[in-house]
Structures are given as structure tokens and as C-alpha cells.
mmCIF file of C-alpha atoms in Angstrom:
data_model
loop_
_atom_site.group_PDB
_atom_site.id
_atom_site.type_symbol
_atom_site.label_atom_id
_atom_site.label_comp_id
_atom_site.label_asym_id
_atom_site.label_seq_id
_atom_site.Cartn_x
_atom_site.Cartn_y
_atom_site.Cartn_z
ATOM 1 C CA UNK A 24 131.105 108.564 176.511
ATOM 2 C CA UNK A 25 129.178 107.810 173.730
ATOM 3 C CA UNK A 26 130.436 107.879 170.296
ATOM 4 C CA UNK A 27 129.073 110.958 167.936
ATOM 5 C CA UNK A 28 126.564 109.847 165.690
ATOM 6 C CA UNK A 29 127.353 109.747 162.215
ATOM 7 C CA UNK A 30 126.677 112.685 160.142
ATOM 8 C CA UNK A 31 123.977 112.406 157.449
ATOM 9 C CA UNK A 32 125.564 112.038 153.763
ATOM 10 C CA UNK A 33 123.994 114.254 151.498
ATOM 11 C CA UNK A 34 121.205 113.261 149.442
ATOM 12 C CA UNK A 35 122.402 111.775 145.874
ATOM 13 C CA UNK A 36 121.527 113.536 142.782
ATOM 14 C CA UNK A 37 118.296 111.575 140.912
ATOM 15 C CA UNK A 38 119.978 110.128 138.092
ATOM 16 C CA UNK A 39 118.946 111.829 134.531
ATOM 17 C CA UNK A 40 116.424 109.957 132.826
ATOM 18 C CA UNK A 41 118.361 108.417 129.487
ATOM 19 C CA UNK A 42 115.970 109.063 126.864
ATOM 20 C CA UNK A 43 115.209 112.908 128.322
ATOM 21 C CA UNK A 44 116.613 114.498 125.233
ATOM 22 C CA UNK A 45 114.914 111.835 122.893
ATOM 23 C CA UNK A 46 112.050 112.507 120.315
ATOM 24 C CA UNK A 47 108.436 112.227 121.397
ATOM 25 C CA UNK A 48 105.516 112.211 118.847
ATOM 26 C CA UNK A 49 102.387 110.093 118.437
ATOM 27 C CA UNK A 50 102.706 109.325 114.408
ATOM 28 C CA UNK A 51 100.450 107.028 113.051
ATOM 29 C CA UNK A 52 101.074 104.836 109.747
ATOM 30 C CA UNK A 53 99.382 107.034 108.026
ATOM 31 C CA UNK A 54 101.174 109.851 108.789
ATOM 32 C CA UNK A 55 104.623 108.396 108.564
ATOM 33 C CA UNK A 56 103.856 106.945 105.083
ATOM 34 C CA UNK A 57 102.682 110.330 104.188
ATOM 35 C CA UNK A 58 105.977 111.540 104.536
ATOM 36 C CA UNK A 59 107.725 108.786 103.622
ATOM 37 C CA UNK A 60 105.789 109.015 100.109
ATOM 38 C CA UNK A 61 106.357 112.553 100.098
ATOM 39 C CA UNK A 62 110.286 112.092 100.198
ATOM 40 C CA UNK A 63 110.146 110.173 97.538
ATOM 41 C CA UNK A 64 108.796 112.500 95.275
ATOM 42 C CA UNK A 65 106.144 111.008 93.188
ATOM 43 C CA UNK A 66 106.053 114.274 90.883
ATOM 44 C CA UNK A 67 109.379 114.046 90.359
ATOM 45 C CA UNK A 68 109.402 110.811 89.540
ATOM 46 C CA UNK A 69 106.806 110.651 87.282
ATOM 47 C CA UNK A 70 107.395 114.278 85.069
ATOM 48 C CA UNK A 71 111.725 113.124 85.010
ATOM 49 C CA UNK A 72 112.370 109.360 85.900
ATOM 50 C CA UNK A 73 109.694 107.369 83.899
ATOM 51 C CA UNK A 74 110.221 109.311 80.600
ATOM 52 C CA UNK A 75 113.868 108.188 81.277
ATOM 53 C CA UNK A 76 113.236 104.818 81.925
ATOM 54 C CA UNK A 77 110.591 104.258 78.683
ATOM 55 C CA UNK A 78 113.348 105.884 76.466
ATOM 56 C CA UNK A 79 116.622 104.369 77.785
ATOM 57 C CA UNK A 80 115.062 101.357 79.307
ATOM 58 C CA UNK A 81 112.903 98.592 78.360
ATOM 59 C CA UNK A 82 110.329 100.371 76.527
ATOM 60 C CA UNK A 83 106.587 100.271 76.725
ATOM 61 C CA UNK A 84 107.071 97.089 79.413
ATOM 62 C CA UNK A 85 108.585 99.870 81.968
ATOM 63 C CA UNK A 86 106.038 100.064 83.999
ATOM 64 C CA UNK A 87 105.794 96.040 84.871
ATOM 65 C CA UNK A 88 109.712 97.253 86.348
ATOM 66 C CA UNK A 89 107.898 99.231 89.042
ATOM 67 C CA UNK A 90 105.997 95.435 89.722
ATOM 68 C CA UNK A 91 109.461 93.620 90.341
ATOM 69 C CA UNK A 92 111.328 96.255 92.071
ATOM 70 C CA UNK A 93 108.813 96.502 94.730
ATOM 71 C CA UNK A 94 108.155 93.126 95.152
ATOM 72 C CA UNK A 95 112.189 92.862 95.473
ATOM 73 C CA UNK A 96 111.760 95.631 98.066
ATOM 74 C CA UNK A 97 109.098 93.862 100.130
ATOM 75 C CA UNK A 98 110.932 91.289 100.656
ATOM 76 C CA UNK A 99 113.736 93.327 101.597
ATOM 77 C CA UNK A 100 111.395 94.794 104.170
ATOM 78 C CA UNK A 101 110.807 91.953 105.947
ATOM 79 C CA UNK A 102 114.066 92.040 107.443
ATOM 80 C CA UNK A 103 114.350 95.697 107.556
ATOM 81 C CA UNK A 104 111.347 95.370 110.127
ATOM 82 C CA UNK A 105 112.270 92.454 111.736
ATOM 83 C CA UNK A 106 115.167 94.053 112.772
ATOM 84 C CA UNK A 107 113.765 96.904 113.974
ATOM 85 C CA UNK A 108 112.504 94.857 116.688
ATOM 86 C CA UNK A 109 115.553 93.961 117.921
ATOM 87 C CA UNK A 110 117.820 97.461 117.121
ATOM 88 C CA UNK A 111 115.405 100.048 119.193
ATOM 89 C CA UNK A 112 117.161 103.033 117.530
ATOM 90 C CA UNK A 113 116.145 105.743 115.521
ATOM 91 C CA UNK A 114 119.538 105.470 113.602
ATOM 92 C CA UNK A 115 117.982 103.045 110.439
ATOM 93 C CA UNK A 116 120.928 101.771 108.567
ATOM 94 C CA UNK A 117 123.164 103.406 110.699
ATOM 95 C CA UNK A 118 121.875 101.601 114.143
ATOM 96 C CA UNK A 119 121.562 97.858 112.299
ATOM 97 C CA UNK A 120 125.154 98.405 110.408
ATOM 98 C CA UNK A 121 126.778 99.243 113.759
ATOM 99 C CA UNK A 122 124.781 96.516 115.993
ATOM 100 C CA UNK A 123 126.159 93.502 113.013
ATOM 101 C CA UNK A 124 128.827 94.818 111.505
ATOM 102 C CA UNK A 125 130.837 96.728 114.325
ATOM 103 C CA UNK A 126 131.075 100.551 115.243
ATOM 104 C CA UNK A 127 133.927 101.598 112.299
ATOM 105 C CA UNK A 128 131.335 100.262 109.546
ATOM 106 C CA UNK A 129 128.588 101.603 111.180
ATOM 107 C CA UNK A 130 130.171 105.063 111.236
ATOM 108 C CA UNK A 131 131.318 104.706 107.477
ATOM 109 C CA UNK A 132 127.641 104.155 106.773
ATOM 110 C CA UNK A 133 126.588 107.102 108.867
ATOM 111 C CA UNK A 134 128.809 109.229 106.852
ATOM 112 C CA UNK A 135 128.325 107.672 103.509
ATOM 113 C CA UNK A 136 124.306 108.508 103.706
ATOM 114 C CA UNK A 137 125.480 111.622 105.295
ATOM 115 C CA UNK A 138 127.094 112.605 102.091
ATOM 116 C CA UNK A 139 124.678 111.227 99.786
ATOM 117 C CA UNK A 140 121.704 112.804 101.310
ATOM 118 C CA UNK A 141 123.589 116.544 101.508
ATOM 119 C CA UNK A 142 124.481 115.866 97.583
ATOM 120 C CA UNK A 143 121.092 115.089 96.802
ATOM 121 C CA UNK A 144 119.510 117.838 99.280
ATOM 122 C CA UNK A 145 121.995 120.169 97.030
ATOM 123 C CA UNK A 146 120.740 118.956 93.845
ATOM 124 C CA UNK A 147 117.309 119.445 94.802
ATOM 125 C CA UNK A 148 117.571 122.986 96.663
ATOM 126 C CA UNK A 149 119.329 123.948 92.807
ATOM 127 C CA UNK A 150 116.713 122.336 90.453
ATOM 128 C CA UNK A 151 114.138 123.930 92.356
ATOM 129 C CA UNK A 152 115.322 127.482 92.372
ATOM 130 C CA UNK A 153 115.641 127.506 88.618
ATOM 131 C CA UNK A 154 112.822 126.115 87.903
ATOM 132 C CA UNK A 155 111.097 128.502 90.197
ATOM 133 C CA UNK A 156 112.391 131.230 88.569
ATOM 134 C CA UNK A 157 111.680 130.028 85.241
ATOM 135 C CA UNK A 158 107.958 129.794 86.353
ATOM 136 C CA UNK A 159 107.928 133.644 87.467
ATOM 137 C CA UNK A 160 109.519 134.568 84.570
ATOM 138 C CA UNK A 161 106.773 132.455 82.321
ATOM 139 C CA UNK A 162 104.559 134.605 83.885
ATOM 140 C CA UNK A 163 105.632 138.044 83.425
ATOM 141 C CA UNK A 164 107.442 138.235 86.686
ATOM 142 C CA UNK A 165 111.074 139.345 87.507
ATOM 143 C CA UNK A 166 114.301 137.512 86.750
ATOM 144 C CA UNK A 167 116.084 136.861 90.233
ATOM 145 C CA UNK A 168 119.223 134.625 91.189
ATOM 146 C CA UNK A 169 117.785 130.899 91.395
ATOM 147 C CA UNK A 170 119.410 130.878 94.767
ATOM 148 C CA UNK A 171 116.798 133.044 96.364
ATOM 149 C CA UNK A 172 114.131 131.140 96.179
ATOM 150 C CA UNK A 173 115.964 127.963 97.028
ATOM 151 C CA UNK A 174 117.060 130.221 100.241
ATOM 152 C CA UNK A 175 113.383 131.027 101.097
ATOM 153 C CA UNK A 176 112.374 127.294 100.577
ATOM 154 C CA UNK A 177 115.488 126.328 102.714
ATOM 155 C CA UNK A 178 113.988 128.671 105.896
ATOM 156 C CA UNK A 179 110.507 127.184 105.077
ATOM 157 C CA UNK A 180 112.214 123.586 105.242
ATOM 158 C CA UNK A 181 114.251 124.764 108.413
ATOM 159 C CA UNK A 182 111.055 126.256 110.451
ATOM 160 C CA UNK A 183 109.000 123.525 109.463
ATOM 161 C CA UNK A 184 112.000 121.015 110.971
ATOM 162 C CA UNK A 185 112.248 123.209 114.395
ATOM 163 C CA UNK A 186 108.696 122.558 114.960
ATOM 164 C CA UNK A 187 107.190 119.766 116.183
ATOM 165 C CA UNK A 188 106.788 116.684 113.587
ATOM 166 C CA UNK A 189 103.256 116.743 113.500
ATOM 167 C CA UNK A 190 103.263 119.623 111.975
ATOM 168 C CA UNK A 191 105.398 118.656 109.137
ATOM 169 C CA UNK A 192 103.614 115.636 108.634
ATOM 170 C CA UNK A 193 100.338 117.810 107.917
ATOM 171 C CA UNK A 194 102.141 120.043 105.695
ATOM 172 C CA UNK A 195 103.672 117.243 104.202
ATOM 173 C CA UNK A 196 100.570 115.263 103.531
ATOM 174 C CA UNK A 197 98.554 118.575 101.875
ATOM 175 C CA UNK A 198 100.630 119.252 100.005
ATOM 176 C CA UNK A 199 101.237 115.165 98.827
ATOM 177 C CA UNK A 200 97.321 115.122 98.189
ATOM 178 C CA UNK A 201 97.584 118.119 95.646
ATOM 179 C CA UNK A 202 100.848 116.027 93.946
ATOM 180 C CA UNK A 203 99.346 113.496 93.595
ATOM 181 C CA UNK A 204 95.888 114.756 92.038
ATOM 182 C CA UNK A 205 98.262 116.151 89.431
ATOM 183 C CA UNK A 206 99.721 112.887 88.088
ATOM 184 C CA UNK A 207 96.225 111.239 88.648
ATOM 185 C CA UNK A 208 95.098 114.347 86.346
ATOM 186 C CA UNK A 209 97.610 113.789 83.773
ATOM 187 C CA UNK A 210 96.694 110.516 83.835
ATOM 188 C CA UNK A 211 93.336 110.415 83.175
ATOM 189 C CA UNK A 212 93.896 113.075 80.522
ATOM 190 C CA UNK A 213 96.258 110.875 78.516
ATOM 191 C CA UNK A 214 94.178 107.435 79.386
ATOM 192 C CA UNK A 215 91.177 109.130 77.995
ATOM 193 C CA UNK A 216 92.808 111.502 74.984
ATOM 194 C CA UNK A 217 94.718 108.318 73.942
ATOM 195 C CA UNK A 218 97.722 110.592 74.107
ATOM 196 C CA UNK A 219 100.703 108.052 73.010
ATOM 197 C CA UNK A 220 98.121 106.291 70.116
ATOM 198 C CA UNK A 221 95.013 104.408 70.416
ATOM 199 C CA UNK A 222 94.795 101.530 73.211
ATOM 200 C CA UNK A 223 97.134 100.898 75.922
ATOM 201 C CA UNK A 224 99.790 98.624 75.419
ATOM 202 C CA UNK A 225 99.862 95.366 76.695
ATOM 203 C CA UNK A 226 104.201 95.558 76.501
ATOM 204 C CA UNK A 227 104.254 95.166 80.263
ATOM 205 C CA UNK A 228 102.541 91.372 80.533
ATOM 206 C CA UNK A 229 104.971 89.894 77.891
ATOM 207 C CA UNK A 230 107.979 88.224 79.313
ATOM 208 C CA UNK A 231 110.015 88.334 76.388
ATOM 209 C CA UNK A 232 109.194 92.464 76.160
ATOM 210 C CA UNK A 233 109.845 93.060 79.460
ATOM 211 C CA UNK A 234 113.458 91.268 79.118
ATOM 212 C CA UNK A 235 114.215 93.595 75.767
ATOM 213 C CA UNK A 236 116.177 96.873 75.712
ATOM 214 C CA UNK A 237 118.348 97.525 78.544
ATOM 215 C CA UNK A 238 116.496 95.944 81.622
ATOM 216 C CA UNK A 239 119.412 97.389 83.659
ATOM 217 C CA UNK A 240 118.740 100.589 83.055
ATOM 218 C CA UNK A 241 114.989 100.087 83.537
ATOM 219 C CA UNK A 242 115.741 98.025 87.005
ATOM 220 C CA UNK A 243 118.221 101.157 88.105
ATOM 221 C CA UNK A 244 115.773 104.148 87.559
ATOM 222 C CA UNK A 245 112.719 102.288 88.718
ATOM 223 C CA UNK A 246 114.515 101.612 92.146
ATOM 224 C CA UNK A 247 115.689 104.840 92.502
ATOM 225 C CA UNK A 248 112.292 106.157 92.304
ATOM 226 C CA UNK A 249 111.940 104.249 95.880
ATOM 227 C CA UNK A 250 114.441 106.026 97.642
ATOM 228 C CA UNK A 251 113.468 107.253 101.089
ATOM 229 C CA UNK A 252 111.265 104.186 102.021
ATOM 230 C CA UNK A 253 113.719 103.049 104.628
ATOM 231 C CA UNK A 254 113.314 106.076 106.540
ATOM 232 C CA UNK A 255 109.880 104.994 108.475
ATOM 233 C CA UNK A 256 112.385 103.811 111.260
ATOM 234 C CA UNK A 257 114.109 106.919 111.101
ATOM 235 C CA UNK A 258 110.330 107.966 112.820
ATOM 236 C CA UNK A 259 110.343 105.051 115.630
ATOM 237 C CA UNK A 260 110.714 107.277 118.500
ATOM 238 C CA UNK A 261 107.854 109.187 117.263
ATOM 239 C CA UNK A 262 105.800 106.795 116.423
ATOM 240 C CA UNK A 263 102.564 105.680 118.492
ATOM 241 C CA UNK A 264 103.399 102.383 118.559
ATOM 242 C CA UNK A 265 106.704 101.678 116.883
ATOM 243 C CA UNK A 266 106.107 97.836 117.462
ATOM 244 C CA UNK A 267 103.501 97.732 115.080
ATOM 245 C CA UNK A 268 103.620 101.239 113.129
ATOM 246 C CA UNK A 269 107.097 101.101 111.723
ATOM 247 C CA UNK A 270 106.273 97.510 109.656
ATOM 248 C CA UNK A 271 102.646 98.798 109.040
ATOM 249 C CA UNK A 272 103.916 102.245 107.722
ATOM 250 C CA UNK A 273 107.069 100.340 105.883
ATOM 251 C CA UNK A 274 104.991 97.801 103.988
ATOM 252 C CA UNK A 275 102.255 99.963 103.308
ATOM 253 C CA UNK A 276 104.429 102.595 101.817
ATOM 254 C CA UNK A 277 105.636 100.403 99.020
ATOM 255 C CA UNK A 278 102.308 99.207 98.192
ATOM 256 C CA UNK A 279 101.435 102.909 97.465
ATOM 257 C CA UNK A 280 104.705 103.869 96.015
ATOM 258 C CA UNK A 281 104.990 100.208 93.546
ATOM 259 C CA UNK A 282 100.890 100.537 92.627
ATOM 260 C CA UNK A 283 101.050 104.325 92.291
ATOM 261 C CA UNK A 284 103.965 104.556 89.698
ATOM 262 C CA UNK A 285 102.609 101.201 87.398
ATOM 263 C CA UNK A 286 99.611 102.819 87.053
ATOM 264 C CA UNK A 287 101.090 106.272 86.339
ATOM 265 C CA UNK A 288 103.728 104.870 83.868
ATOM 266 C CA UNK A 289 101.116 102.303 82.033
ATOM 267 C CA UNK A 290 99.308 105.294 80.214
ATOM 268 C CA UNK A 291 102.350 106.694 79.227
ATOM 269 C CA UNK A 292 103.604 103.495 77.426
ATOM 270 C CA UNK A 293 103.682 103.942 73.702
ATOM 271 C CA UNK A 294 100.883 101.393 72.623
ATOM 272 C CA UNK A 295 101.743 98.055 71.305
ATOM 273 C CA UNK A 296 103.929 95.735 71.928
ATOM 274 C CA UNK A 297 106.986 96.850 70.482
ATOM 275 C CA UNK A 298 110.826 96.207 71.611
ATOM 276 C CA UNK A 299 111.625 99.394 70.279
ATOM 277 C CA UNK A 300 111.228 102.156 74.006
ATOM 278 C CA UNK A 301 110.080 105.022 71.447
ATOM 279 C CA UNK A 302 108.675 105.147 67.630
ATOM 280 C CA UNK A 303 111.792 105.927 65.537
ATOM 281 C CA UNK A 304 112.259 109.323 65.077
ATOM 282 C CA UNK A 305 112.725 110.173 60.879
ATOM 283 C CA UNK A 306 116.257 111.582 60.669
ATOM 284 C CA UNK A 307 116.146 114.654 58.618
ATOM 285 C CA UNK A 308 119.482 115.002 55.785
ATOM 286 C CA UNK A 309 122.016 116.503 57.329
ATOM 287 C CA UNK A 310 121.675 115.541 60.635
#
């Protein structure tokens, strides 16, 4: 009597791909520094940060500040994409902190930008409902709560997130173009008015000018106005090629962001070569 043949085992379940619920896109550089550019908020930057930084900081040489910061920054970058290499994770900071440091400080860092970024998404969300409703109001329009119209640019930030990130990255990039046309406006306007006096001051190419005032203060507002750049590997799973497009889009974006703001602040610069940030202001009795 023969023995009963075995019965079949049921088939095993296909294992589920790992990276099924990861990010797909096919970002260029050029698309990734547009909205790495964009985060940083040239306008911003330009129309509150440099006015701060020529008053509080090191004067008319300000704008040489933008010079050392990014060149700090580039170097900075070489690692920062030399380790993206190695740490194939969307996580940035977060991914690098946890692959050298351990999982508890990677976590703290996680959290840490967590916080941050929600504080300064806050901040912005605020400043840009009043000043939206100061704007209507400038114009003969009604007076409503500030935190409408940072609610209705909230849903338009929120809809624009949901959808695919080509799509924000062509919003993104129209509406960097018309940004940046303003400053390069402004500029041209106040290169070719003279605005600040006659001639452009030459502040920024002496050593000894760029080393007055409170360099500190200079060095601290100038690399603020970088923040965001490190978020091109936030964009490596949808990049095209995010062997070569995260560096490309890194490097390239501080070129822009370094060159863009010394050229904005140089007009701006009170004209000579003065230690003092800002002509003294005559004091009037009383005060």
C-alpha cells in the first residue's frame, strides 16, 4: 500500500514590496532648487532681514556677509552631499543624526526641527494674515480677523501638499519668478535713483569695514536668511536622479541664494565707506 501523497501547501503570500508606500516624482535640479529658494523666502529676506542686518550689523559692508556665509555653507555642503550617498533616506538631518549618532539623538533631532519648523510655520501663517488684512484695508476693503486669511492660505498650502509635488513645484516656481522680479525691480530703481546717496559704496571690499560694528550680528541674520537649503534631500525620493540631483540642486541653490542677496543688499548700502551701519540720526531736544 502506497503511502498518500503529500498534500500541496498553500501558495505563500508575495511579500510587499518595501518602498510601496514611498514617494515617487521625477524632480529635476531645477525644480528642487526652485523650491528650495522659494522656502527661503527671498522677499522676506530682503524687505525684513537686510535692513536689520545694515542697521544692527556691520554696516554698509553687510552685504560682503552674504559672501562668507555661503562660502561657509558650501563647504558645509560637501559633506551634507557626500553623505547623502551613503544615508539613502529622505529623513535629512534626521536620517544622518540617527545613522552616526544613534536612534535617541536622532529622534531628539527629529523633534527639535519638528518644533522649530511648527514655531516658524506659526509665525509665518500670523505675519501673513495681518499683513493681508492690512493690504485690503489700504485699499478700501473690509476689516476681517487676520486669522481668516491665514486659514484660506493654510487650505491653499494643504491642497497644494495633497497633490502631487510637481505641482507644487510649478506653483512654487511662478510664483518665485514674480518675487524675485520685485527685488530685482527695487533694485534697479534704487541702483539707478541713487536712493541711499550718490555712488555705491565700496564698504563691502574693505577688511577692516567688514570686521566693524557687530559682525555677530551681521554673521547671525545673514545665515538665517539661508534656512531651508538643507531640505533638497528632504526631495531624494522624488528626485530623477538623486545620485546626481540632490548635490547639483544643493550647490546650485546657494550659488543663487549667496549671489542673489549680495547683489540685492549692495544697492541698499549707505554709500561710502563708513563704520557707522546708518547716517546719525539728529536727536531733536527732548527726546
Amino acid at each position: 500500500m502506497s503511502a498518500p501523497a503529500p498534500r500541496p501547501s498553500p501558495p505563500s503570500p508575495s511579500p510587499e514590496p518595501a518602498d510601496r508606500h514611498r514617494l515617487r516624482g521625477t524632480l529635476g535640479a531645477g525644480s528642487i532648487v526652485f523650491m528650495v529658494v522659494a522656502a527661503a523666502a527671498p522677499l522676506t529676506v530682503v524687505a525684513g532681514t537686510m535692513p536689520l542686518g545694515l542697521a544692527a550689523g556691520n554696516g554698509a559692508a553687510f552685504p560682503m556677509t552674504f559672501v562668507l556665509c555661503a562660502v561657509v555653507l558650501l563647504l558645509f555642503a560637501v559633506g551634507f552631499c557626500a553623505m547623502s550617498r551613503h544615508v539613502p533616506g529622505a529623513g535629512a538631518f534626521y536620517a544622518y543624526v540617527a545613522r552616526g549618532l544613534g536612534a535617541a539623538p536622532g529622534l531628539g533631532s527629529a523633534f527639535l526641527a519638528l518644533v522649530t519648523y511648527t514655531a516658524v510655520q506659526a509665525a509665518v501663517y500670523g505675519y501673513l494674515g495681518a499683513t493681508v488684512d492690512a493690504l485690503v484695508q489700504h485699499h478700501g476693503g473690509p476689516a476681517l480677523p487676520w486669522y481668516l486669511y491665514a486659514a484660506v492660505a493654510l487650505v491653499v498650502a494643504g491642497v497644494l501638499g495633497y497633490r502631487h509635488i510637481e505641482l507644487s513645484g510649478r506653483v512654487l516656481g511662478t510664483l518665485l519668478v514674480a518675487e524675485v522680479a520685485i527685488v530685482l525691480v527695487f533694485d534697479a530703481v534704487v541702483a539707478a535713483t541713487g536712493g541711499l546717496g550718490s555712488g555705491r559704496s565700496t564698504a563691502l571690499f574693505v577688511p577692516s569695514q567688514f570686521l566693524s560694528g557687530s559682525l555677530g550680528i551681521a554673521i547671525m541674520f545673514a545665515i538665517a536668511s539661508f534656512i531651508g537649503f538643507e531640505a533638497t534631500a528632504v526631495f531624494r525620493d522624488e528626485a530623477r536622479d538623486p545620485e546626481r540631483t540632490i548635490p547639483r540642486a544643493t550647490y546650485l541653490a546657494l550659488v543663487l541664494i549667496g549671489a542673489f542677496y549680495t547683489l540685492s543688499s549692495w544697492p541698499s548700502s549707505p554709500p561710502g565707506a563708513t563704520t557707522a551701519p546708518w547716517p546719525a540720526r539728529p536727536r531733536t531736544p527732548g527726546t
